[in-house]
mmCIF file of C-alpha atoms and ligand atoms in Angstrom:
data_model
loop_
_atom_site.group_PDB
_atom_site.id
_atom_site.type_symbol
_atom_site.label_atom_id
_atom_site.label_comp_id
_atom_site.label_asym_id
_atom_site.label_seq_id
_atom_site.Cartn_x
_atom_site.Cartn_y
_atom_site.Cartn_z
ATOM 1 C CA UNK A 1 -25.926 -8.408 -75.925
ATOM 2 C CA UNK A 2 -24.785 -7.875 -71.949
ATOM 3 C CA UNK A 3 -22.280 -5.518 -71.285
ATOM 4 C CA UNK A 4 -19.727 -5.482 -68.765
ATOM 5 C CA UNK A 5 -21.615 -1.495 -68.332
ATOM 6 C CA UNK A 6 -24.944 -2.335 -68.194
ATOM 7 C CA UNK A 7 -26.932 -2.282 -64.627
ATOM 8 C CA UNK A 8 -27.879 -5.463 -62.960
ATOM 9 C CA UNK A 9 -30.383 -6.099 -60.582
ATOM 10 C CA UNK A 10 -28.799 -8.514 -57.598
ATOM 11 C CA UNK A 11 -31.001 -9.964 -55.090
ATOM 12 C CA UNK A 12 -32.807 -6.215 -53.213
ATOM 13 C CA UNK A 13 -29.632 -3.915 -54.510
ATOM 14 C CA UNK A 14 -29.278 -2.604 -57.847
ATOM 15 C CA UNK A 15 -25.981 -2.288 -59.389
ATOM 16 C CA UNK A 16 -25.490 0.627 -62.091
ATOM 17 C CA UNK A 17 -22.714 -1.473 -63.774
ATOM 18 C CA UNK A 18 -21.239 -5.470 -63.424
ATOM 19 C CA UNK A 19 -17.620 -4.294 -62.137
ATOM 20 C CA UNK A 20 -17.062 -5.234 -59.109
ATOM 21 C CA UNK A 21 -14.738 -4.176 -56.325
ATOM 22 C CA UNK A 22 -13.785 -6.989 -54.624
ATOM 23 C CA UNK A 23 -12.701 -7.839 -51.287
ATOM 24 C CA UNK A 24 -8.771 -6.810 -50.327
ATOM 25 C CA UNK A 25 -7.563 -6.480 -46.848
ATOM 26 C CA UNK A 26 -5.402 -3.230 -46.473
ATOM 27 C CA UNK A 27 -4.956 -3.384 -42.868
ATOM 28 C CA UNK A 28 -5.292 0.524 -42.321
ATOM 29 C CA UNK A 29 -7.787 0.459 -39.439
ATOM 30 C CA UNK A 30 -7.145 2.712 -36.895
ATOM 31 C CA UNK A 31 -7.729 2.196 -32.869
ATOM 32 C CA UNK A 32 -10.371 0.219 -31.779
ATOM 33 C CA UNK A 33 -10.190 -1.816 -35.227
ATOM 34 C CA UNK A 34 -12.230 0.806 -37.018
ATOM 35 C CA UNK A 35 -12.252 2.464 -40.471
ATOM 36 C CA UNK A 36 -10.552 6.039 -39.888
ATOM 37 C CA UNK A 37 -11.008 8.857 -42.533
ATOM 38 C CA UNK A 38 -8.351 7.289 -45.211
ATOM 39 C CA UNK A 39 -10.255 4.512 -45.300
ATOM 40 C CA UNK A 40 -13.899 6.503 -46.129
ATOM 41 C CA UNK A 41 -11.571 8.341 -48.806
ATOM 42 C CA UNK A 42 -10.293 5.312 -50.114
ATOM 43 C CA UNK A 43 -13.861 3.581 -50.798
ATOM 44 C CA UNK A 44 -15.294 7.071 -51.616
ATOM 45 C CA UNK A 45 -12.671 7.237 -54.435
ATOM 46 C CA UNK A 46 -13.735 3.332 -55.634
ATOM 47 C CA UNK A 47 -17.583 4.157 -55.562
ATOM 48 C CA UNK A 48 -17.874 4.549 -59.605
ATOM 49 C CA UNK A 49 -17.724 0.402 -59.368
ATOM 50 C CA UNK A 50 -21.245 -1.182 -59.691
ATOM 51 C CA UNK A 51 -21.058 -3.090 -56.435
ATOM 52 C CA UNK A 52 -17.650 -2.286 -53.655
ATOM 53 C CA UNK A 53 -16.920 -5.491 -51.658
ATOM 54 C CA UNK A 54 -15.577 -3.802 -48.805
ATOM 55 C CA UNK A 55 -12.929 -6.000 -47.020
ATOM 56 C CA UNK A 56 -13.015 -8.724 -44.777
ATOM 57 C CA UNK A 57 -13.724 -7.679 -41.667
ATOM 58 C CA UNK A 58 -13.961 -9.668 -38.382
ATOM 59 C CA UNK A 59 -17.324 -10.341 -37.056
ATOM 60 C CA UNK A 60 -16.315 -10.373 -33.239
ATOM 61 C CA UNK A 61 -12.688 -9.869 -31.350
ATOM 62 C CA UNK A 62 -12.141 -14.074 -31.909
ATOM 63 C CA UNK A 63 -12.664 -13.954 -35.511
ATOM 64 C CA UNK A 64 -9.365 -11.621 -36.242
ATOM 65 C CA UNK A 65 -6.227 -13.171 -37.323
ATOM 66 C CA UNK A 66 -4.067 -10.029 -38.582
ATOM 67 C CA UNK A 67 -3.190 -6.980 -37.289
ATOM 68 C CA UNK A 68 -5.097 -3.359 -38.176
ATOM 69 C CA UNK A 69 -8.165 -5.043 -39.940
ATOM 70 C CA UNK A 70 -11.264 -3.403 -39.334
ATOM 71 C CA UNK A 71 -14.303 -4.963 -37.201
ATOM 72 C CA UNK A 72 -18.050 -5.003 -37.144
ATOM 73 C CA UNK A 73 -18.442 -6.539 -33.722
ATOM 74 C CA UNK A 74 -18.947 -2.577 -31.653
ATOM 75 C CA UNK A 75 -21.084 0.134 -31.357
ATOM 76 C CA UNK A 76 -17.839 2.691 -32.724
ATOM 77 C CA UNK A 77 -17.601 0.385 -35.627
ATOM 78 C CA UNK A 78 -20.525 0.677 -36.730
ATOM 79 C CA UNK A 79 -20.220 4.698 -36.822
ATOM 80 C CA UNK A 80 -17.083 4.031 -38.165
ATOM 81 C CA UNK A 81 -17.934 2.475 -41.131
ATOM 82 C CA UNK A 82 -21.121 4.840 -41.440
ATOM 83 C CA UNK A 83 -18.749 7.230 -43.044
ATOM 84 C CA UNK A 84 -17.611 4.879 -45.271
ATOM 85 C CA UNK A 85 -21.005 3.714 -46.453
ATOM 86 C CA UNK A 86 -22.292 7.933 -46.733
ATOM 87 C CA UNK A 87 -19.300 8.578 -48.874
ATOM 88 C CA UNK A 88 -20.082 5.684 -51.227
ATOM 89 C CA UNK A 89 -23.637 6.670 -51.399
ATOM 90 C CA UNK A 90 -23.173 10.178 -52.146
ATOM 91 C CA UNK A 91 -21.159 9.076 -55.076
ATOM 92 C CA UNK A 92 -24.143 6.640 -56.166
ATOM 93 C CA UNK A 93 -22.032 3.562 -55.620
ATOM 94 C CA UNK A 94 -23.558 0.508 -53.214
ATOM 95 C CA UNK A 95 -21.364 -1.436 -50.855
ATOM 96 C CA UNK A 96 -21.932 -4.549 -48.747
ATOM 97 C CA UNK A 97 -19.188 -5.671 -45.950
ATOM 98 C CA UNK A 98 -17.421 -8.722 -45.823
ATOM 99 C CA UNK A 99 -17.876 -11.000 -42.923
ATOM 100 C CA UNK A 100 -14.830 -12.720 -41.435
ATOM 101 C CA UNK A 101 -13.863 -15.105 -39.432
ATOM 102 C CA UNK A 102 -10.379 -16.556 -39.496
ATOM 103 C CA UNK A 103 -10.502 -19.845 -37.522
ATOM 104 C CA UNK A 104 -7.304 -21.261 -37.335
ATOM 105 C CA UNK A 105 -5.225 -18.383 -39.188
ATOM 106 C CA UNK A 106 -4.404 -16.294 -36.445
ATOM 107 C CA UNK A 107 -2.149 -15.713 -33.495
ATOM 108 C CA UNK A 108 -2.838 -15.781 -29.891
ATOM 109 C CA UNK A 109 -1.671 -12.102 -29.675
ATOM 110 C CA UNK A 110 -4.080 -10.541 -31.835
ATOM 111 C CA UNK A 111 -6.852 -12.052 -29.615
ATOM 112 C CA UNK A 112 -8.428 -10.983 -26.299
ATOM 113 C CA UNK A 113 -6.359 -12.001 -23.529
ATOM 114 C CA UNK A 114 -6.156 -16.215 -22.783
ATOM 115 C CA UNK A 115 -7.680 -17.253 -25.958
ATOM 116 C CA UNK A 116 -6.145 -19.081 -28.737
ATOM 117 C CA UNK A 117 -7.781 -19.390 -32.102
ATOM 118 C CA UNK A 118 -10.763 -22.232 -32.722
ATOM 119 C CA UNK A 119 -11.556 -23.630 -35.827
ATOM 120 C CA UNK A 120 -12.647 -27.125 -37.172
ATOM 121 C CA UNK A 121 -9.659 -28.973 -35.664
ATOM 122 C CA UNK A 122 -6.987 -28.553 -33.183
ATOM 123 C CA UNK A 123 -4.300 -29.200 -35.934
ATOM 124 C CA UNK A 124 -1.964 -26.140 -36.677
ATOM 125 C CA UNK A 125 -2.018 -24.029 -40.172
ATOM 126 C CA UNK A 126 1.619 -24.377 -41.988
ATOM 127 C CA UNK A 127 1.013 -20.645 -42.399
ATOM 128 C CA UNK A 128 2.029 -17.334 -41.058
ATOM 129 C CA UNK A 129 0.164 -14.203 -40.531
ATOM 130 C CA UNK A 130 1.051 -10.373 -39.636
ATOM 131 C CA UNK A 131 1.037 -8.981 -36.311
ATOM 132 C CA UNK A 132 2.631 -6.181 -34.328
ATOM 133 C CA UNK A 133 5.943 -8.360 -34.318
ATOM 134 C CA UNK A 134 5.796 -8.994 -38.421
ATOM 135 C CA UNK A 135 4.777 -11.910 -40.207
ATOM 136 C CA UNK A 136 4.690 -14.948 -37.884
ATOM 137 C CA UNK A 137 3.861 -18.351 -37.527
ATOM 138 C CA UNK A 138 -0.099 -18.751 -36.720
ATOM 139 C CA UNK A 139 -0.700 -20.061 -33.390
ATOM 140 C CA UNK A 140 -2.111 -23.937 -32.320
ATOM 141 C CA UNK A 141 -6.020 -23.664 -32.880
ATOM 142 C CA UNK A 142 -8.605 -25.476 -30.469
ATOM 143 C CA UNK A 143 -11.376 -27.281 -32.401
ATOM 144 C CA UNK A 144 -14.992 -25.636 -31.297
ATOM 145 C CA UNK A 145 -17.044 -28.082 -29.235
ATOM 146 C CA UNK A 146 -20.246 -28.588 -31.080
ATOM 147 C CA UNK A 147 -22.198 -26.915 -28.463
ATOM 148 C CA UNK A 148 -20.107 -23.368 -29.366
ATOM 149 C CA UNK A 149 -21.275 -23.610 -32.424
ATOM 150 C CA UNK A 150 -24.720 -21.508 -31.904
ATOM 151 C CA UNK A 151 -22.970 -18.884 -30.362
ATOM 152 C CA UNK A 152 -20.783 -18.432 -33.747
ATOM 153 C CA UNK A 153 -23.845 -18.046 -35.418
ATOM 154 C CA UNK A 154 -25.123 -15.787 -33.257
ATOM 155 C CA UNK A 155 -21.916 -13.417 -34.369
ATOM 156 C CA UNK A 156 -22.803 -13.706 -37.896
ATOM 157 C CA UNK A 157 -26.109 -12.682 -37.432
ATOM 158 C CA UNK A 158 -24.756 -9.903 -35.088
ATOM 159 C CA UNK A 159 -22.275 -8.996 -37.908
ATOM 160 C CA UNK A 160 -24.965 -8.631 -40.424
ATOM 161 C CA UNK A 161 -27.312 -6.719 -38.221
ATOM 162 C CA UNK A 162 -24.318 -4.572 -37.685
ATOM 163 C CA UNK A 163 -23.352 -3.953 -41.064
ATOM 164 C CA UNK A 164 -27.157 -2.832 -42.333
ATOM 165 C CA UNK A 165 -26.814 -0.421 -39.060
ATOM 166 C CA UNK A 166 -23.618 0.990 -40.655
ATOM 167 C CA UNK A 167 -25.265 1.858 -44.013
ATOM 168 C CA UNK A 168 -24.058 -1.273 -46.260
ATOM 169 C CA UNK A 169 -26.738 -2.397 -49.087
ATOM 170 C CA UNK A 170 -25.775 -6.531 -47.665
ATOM 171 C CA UNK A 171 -22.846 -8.755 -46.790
ATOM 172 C CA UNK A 172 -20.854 -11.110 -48.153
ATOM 173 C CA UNK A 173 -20.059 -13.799 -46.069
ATOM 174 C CA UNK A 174 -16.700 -14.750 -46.399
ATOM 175 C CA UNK A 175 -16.500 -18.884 -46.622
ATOM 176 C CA UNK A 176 -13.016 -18.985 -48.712
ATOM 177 C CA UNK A 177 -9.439 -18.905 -49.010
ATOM 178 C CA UNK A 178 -9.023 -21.111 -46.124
ATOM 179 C CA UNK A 179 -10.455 -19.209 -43.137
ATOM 180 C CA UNK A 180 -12.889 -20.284 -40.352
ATOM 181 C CA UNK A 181 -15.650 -21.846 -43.332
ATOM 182 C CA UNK A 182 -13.299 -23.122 -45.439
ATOM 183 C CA UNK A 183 -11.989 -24.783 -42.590
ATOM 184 C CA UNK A 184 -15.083 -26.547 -41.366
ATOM 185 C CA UNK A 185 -15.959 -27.245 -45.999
ATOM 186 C CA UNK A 186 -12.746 -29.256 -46.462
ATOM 187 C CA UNK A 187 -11.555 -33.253 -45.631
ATOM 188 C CA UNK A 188 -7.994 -31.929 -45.475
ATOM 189 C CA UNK A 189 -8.746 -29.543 -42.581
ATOM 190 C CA UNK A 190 -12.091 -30.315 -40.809
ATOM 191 C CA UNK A 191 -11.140 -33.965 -38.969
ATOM 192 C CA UNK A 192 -14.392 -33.824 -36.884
ATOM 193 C CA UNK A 193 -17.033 -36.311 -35.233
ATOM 194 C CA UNK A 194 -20.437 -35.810 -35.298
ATOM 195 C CA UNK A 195 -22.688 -33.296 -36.898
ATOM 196 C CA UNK A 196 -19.974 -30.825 -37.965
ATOM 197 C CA UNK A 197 -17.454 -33.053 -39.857
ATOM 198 C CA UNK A 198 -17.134 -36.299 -41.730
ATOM 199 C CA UNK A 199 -19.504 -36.587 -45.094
ATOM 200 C CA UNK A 200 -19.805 -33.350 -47.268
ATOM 201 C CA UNK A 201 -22.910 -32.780 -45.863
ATOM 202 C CA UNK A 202 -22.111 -32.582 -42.588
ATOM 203 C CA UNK A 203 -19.230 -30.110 -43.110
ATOM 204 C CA UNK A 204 -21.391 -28.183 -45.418
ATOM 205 C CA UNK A 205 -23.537 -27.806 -42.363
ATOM 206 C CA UNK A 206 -21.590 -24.716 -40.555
ATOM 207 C CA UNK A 207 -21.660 -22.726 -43.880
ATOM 208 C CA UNK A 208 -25.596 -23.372 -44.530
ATOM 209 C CA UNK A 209 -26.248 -22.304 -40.958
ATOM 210 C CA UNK A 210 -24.218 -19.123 -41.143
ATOM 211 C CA UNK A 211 -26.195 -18.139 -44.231
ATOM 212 C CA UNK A 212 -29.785 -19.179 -43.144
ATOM 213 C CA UNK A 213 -28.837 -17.037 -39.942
ATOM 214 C CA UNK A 214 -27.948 -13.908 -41.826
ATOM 215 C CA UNK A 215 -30.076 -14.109 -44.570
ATOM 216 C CA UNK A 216 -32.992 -14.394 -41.960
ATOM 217 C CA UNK A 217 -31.872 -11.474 -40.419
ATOM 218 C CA UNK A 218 -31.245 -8.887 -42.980
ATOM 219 C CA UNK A 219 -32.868 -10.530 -46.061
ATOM 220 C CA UNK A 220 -31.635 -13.317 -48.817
ATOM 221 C CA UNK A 221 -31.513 -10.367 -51.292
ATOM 222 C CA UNK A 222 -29.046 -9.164 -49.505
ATOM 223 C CA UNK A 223 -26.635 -11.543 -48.151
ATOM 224 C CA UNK A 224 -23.656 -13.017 -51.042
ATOM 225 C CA UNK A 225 -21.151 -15.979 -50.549
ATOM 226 C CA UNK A 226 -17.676 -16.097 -51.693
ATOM 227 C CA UNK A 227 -16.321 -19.475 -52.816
ATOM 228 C CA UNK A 228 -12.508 -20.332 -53.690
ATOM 229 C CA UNK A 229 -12.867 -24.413 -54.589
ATOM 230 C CA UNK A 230 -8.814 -24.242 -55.706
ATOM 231 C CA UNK A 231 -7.500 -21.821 -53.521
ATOM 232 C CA UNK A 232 -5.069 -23.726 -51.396
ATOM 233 C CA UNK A 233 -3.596 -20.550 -49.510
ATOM 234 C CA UNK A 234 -3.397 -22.226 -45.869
ATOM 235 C CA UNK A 235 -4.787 -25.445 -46.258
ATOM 236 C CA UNK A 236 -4.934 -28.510 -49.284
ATOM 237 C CA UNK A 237 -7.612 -28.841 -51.567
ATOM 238 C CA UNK A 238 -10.319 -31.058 -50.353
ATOM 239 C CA UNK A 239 -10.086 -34.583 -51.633
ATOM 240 C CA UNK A 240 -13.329 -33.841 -53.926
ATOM 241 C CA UNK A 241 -13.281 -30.766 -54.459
ATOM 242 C CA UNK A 242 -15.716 -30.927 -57.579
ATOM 243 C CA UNK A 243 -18.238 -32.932 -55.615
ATOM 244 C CA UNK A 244 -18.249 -30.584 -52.148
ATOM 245 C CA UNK A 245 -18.204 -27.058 -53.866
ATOM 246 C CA UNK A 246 -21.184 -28.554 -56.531
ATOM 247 C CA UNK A 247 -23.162 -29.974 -52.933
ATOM 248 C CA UNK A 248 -22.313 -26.526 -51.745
ATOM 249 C CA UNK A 249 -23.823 -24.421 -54.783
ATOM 250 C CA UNK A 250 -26.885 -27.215 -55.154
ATOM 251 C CA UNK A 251 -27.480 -25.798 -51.507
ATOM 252 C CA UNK A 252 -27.145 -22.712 -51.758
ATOM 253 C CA UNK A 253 -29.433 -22.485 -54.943
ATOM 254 C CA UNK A 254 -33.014 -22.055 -53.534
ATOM 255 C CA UNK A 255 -32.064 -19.655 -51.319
ATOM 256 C CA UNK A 256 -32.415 -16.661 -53.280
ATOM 257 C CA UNK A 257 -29.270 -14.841 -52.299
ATOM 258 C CA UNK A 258 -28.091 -11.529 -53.872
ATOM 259 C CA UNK A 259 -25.095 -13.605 -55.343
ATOM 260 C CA UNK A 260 -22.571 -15.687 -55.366
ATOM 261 C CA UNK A 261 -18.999 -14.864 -55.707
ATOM 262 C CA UNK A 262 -16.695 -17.559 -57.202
ATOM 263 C CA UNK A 263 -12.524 -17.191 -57.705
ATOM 264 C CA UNK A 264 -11.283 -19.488 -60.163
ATOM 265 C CA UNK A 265 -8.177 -21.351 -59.415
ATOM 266 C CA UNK A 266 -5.522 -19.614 -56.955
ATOM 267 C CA UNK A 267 -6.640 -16.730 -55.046
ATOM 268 C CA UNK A 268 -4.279 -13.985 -56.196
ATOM 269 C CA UNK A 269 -2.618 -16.614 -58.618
ATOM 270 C CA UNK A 270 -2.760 -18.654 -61.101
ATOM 271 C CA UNK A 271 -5.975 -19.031 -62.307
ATOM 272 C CA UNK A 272 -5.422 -22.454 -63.524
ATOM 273 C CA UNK A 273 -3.441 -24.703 -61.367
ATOM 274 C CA UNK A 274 -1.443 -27.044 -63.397
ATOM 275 C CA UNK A 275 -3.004 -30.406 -62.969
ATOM 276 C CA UNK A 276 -5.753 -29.385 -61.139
ATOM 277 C CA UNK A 277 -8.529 -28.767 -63.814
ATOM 278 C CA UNK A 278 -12.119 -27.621 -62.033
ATOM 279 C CA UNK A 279 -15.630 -27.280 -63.996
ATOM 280 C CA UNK A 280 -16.968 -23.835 -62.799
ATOM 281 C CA UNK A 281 -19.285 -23.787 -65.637
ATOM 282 C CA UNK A 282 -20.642 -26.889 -63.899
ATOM 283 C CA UNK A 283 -21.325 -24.786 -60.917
ATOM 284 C CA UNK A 284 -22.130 -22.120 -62.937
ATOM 285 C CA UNK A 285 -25.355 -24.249 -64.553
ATOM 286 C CA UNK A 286 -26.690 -25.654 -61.198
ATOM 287 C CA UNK A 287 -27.032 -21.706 -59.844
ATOM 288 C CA UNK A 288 -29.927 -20.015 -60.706
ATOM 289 C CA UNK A 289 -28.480 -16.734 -59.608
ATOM 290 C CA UNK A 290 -25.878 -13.463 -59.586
ATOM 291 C CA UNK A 291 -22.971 -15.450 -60.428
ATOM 292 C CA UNK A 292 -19.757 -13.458 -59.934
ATOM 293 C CA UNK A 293 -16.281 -14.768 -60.629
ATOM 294 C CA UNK A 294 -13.315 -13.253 -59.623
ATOM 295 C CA UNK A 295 -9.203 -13.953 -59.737
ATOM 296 C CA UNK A 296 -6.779 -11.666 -62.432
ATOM 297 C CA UNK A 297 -9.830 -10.833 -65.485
ATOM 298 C CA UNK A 298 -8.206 -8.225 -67.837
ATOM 299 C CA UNK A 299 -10.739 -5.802 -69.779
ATOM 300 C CA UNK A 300 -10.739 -8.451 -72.689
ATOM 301 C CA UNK A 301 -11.514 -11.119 -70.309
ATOM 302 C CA UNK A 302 -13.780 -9.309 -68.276
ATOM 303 C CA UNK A 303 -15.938 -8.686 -71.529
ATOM 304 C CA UNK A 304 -15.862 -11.906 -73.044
ATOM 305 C CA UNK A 305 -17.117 -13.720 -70.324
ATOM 306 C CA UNK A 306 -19.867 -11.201 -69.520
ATOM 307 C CA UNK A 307 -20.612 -11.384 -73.066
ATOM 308 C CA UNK A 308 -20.862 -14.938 -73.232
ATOM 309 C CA UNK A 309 -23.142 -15.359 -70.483
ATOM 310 C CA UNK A 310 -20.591 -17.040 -68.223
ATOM 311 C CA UNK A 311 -20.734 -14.494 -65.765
ATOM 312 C CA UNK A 312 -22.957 -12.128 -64.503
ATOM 313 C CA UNK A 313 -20.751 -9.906 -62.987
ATOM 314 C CA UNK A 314 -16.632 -9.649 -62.762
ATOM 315 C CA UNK A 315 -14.737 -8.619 -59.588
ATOM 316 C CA UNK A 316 -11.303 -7.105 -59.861
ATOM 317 C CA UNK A 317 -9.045 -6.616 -57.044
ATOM 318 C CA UNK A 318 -5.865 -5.306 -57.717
ATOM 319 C CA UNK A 319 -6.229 -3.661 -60.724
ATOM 320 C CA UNK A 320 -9.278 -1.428 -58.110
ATOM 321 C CA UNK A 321 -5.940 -0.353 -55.642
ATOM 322 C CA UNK A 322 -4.098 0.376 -58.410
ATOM 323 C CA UNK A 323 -6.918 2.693 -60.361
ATOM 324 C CA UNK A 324 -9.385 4.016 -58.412
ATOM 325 C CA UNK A 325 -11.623 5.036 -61.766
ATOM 326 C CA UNK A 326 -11.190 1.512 -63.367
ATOM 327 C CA UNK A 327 -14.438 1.709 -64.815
ATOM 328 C CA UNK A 328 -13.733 4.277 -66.755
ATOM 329 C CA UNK A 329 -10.434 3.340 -67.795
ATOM 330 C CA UNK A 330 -12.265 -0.250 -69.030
ATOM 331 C CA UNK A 331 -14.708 1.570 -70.762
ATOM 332 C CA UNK A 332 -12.108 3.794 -72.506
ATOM 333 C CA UNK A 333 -9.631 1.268 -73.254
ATOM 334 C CA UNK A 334 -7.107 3.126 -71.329
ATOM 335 C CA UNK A 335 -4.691 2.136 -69.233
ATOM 336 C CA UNK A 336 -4.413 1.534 -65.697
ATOM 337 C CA UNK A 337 -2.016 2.929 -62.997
ATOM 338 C CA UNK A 338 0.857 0.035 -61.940
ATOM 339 C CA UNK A 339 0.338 -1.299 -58.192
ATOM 340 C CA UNK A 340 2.776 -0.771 -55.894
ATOM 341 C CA UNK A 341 2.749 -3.862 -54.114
ATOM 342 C CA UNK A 342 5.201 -3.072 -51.203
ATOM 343 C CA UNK A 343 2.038 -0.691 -50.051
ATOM 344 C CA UNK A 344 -0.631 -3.381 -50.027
ATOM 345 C CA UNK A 345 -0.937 -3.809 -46.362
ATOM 346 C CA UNK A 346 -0.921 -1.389 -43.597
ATOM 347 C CA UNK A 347 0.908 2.385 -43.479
ATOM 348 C CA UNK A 348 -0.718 5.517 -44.743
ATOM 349 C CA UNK A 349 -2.156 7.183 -47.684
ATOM 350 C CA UNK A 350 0.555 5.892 -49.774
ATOM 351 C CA UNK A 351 -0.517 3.378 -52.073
ATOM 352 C CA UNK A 352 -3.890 3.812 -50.656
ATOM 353 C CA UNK A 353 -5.736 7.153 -51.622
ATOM 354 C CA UNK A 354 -2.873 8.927 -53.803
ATOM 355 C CA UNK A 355 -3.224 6.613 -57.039
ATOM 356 C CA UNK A 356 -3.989 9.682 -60.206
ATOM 357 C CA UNK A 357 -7.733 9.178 -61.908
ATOM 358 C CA UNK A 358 -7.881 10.401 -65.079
ATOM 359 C CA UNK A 359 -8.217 14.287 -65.831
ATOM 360 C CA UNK A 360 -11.433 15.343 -66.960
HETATM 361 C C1 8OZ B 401 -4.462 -11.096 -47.854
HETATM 362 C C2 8OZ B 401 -3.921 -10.817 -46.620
HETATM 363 C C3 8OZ B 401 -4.680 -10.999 -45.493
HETATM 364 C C4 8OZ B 401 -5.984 -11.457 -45.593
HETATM 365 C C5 8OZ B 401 -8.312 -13.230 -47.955
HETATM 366 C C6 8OZ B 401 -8.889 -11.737 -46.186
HETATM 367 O O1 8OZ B 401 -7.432 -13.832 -48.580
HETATM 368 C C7 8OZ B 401 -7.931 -12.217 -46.953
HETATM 369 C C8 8OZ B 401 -6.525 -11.738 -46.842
HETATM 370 C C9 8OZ B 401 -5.752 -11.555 -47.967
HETATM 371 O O2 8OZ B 401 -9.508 -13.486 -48.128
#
């Protein structure tokens, strides 16, 4: 029988156990949008987990919506995160970097000077986000012209070129909870003419070029996809959802990723909506692959469903801030350390690198 301990081989990178760190912005990056030393401390103390999801970070200075996240657009970002990726290595863990971009869900100040945020449509997010002046409301978006759309590409497959420069083992490409792909995937967001919007397939179409683009430029073995089909953090559910997120993973199939990262129900929530039932299993059969869920698994949870065959691997978020050797701890039964939420985004070291491991 699978354990929840035992390696996995995913796509070119080999995992020494199926926990997961999974992607969770901190917003600790120092000037110049970069990973500073807390931050290579911070992974380095995380690198026990099979695979570290390091967190979403912004794949060129249009793609940022929050303040303090750290990019993979420069040269000094790249060394930047080098650090991070040595650290983990030296620990034996493996890391790949999330690639972000935040369409709509940004504000005009936390982008270069006379731009405003583009996504799928011109219609404004009913959602705030944090900048230098606190949490605000985001900012009107612009919908990209068709005809900008190469040029987006062109970041991803910067952004992935950049992160195998840093050191990471792959990417994830970051096409949920609402952002930029998300945007362009769903009926209640994407309101689009022409190649880019209208049937599933066509708003399938920005995601499927984004991953043909990186996967052809640092390898399908390395390049994952996170998925939220319920997440409704910034924008409704699609009106299908079943039918766009199954075209989406019937896509996706042949391509012979490194995985593919799915959160069931409410990102951070719930992780099933009342009245909104969804069949990930039914996902789960048409994907030949890594299949890695995600959203509040317990050490009971987490085994069972790796035990059952439901899921290859299991990514855990908060319970990773809170307990930096959560491996461990799941493997001894033992408890975790309690999060200390008021620390989860931006400051110091507190709440960051100062949660206890075990003794010994
Ligand atoms: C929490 C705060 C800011 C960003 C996501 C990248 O939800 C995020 C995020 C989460 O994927």
């Amino acid at each position: 029988m699978t354990t929840l301990f035992d390696p996995i081989q995913m796509g070119d990178i080999a995992l020494a156990n199926r926990i997961v760190m999974a992607p969770l912005t901190r917003n600790r990056a120092i000037e110049g949008n970069k990973p500073g030393p807390l931050t290579v401390e911070y992974y380095r103390q995380r690198a026990t987990a099979g695979l570290i999801v390091a967190e979403a970070s912004p794949i060129s200075p249009t793609a940022q919506g929050y303040l303090d996240t750290p990019g993979i657009w420069s040269a000094e970002q790249v060394t930047a995160w080098q650090a991070v990726t040595k650290a983990v290595h030296a620990e034996g863990g493996k890391i790949v970097l999330q690639l972000w971009h935040v369409g709509r869900i940004s504000h005009t100040s936390l982008l270069p000077a006379g731009e405003v945020p583009v996504s799928s449509t011109d219609k404004v997010a009913d959602a705030s986000t944090f900048t230098s002046e606190g949490f605000i409301p985001v900012s009107k978006p612009r919908a990209l012209r068709d005809d900008e759309i190469p040029a987006l590409i062109e970041d991803y497959r910067k952004a992935a070129r950049n992160a195998i420069a840093a050191g990471f083992d792959g990417v994830e490409i970051h096409a949920a909870n609402t952002y930029l792909i998300e945007q362009f995937l769903r009926d209640s967001v994407n309101d689009r003419s022409g190649p880019y919007g209208g049937s599933i397939e066509n708003r399938t179409r920005l995601l499927l070029e984004v991953t043909r683009a990186v996967a052809g430029e640092i390898g399908a073995g390395r390049t994952g996809i996170r998925l939220s089909p319920m997440t409704t953090f910034t924008a409704p559910l699609d009106s299908n959802p079943q039918a766009l997120y199954g075209y989406v993973v019937e896509q996706l199939a042949p391509l012979g990723l490194a995985y593919l990262h799915v959160i069931e129900g409410e990102t951070g929530g719930t992780r099933t909506p009342e009245g909104k039932p969804f069949d990930y299993a039914a996902l789960h059969r048409a994907y030949p692959g890594v299949w890695m869920l995600n959203n509040g698994y317990d050490r009971d949870l987490a085994l069972q469903t790796v035990a059952d065959g439901k899921a290859d691997l299991i990514a855990f978020g908060r319970p990773f801030i809170s307990t930096p050797d959560l491996v461990r701890r799941l493997r001894d039964g033992a408890p975790l350390n309690e999060l200390r939420a008021d620390k989860l985004y931006g400051g110091g070291a507190e709440g960051y690198t100062d949660y206890p491991t075990l003794a010994g």
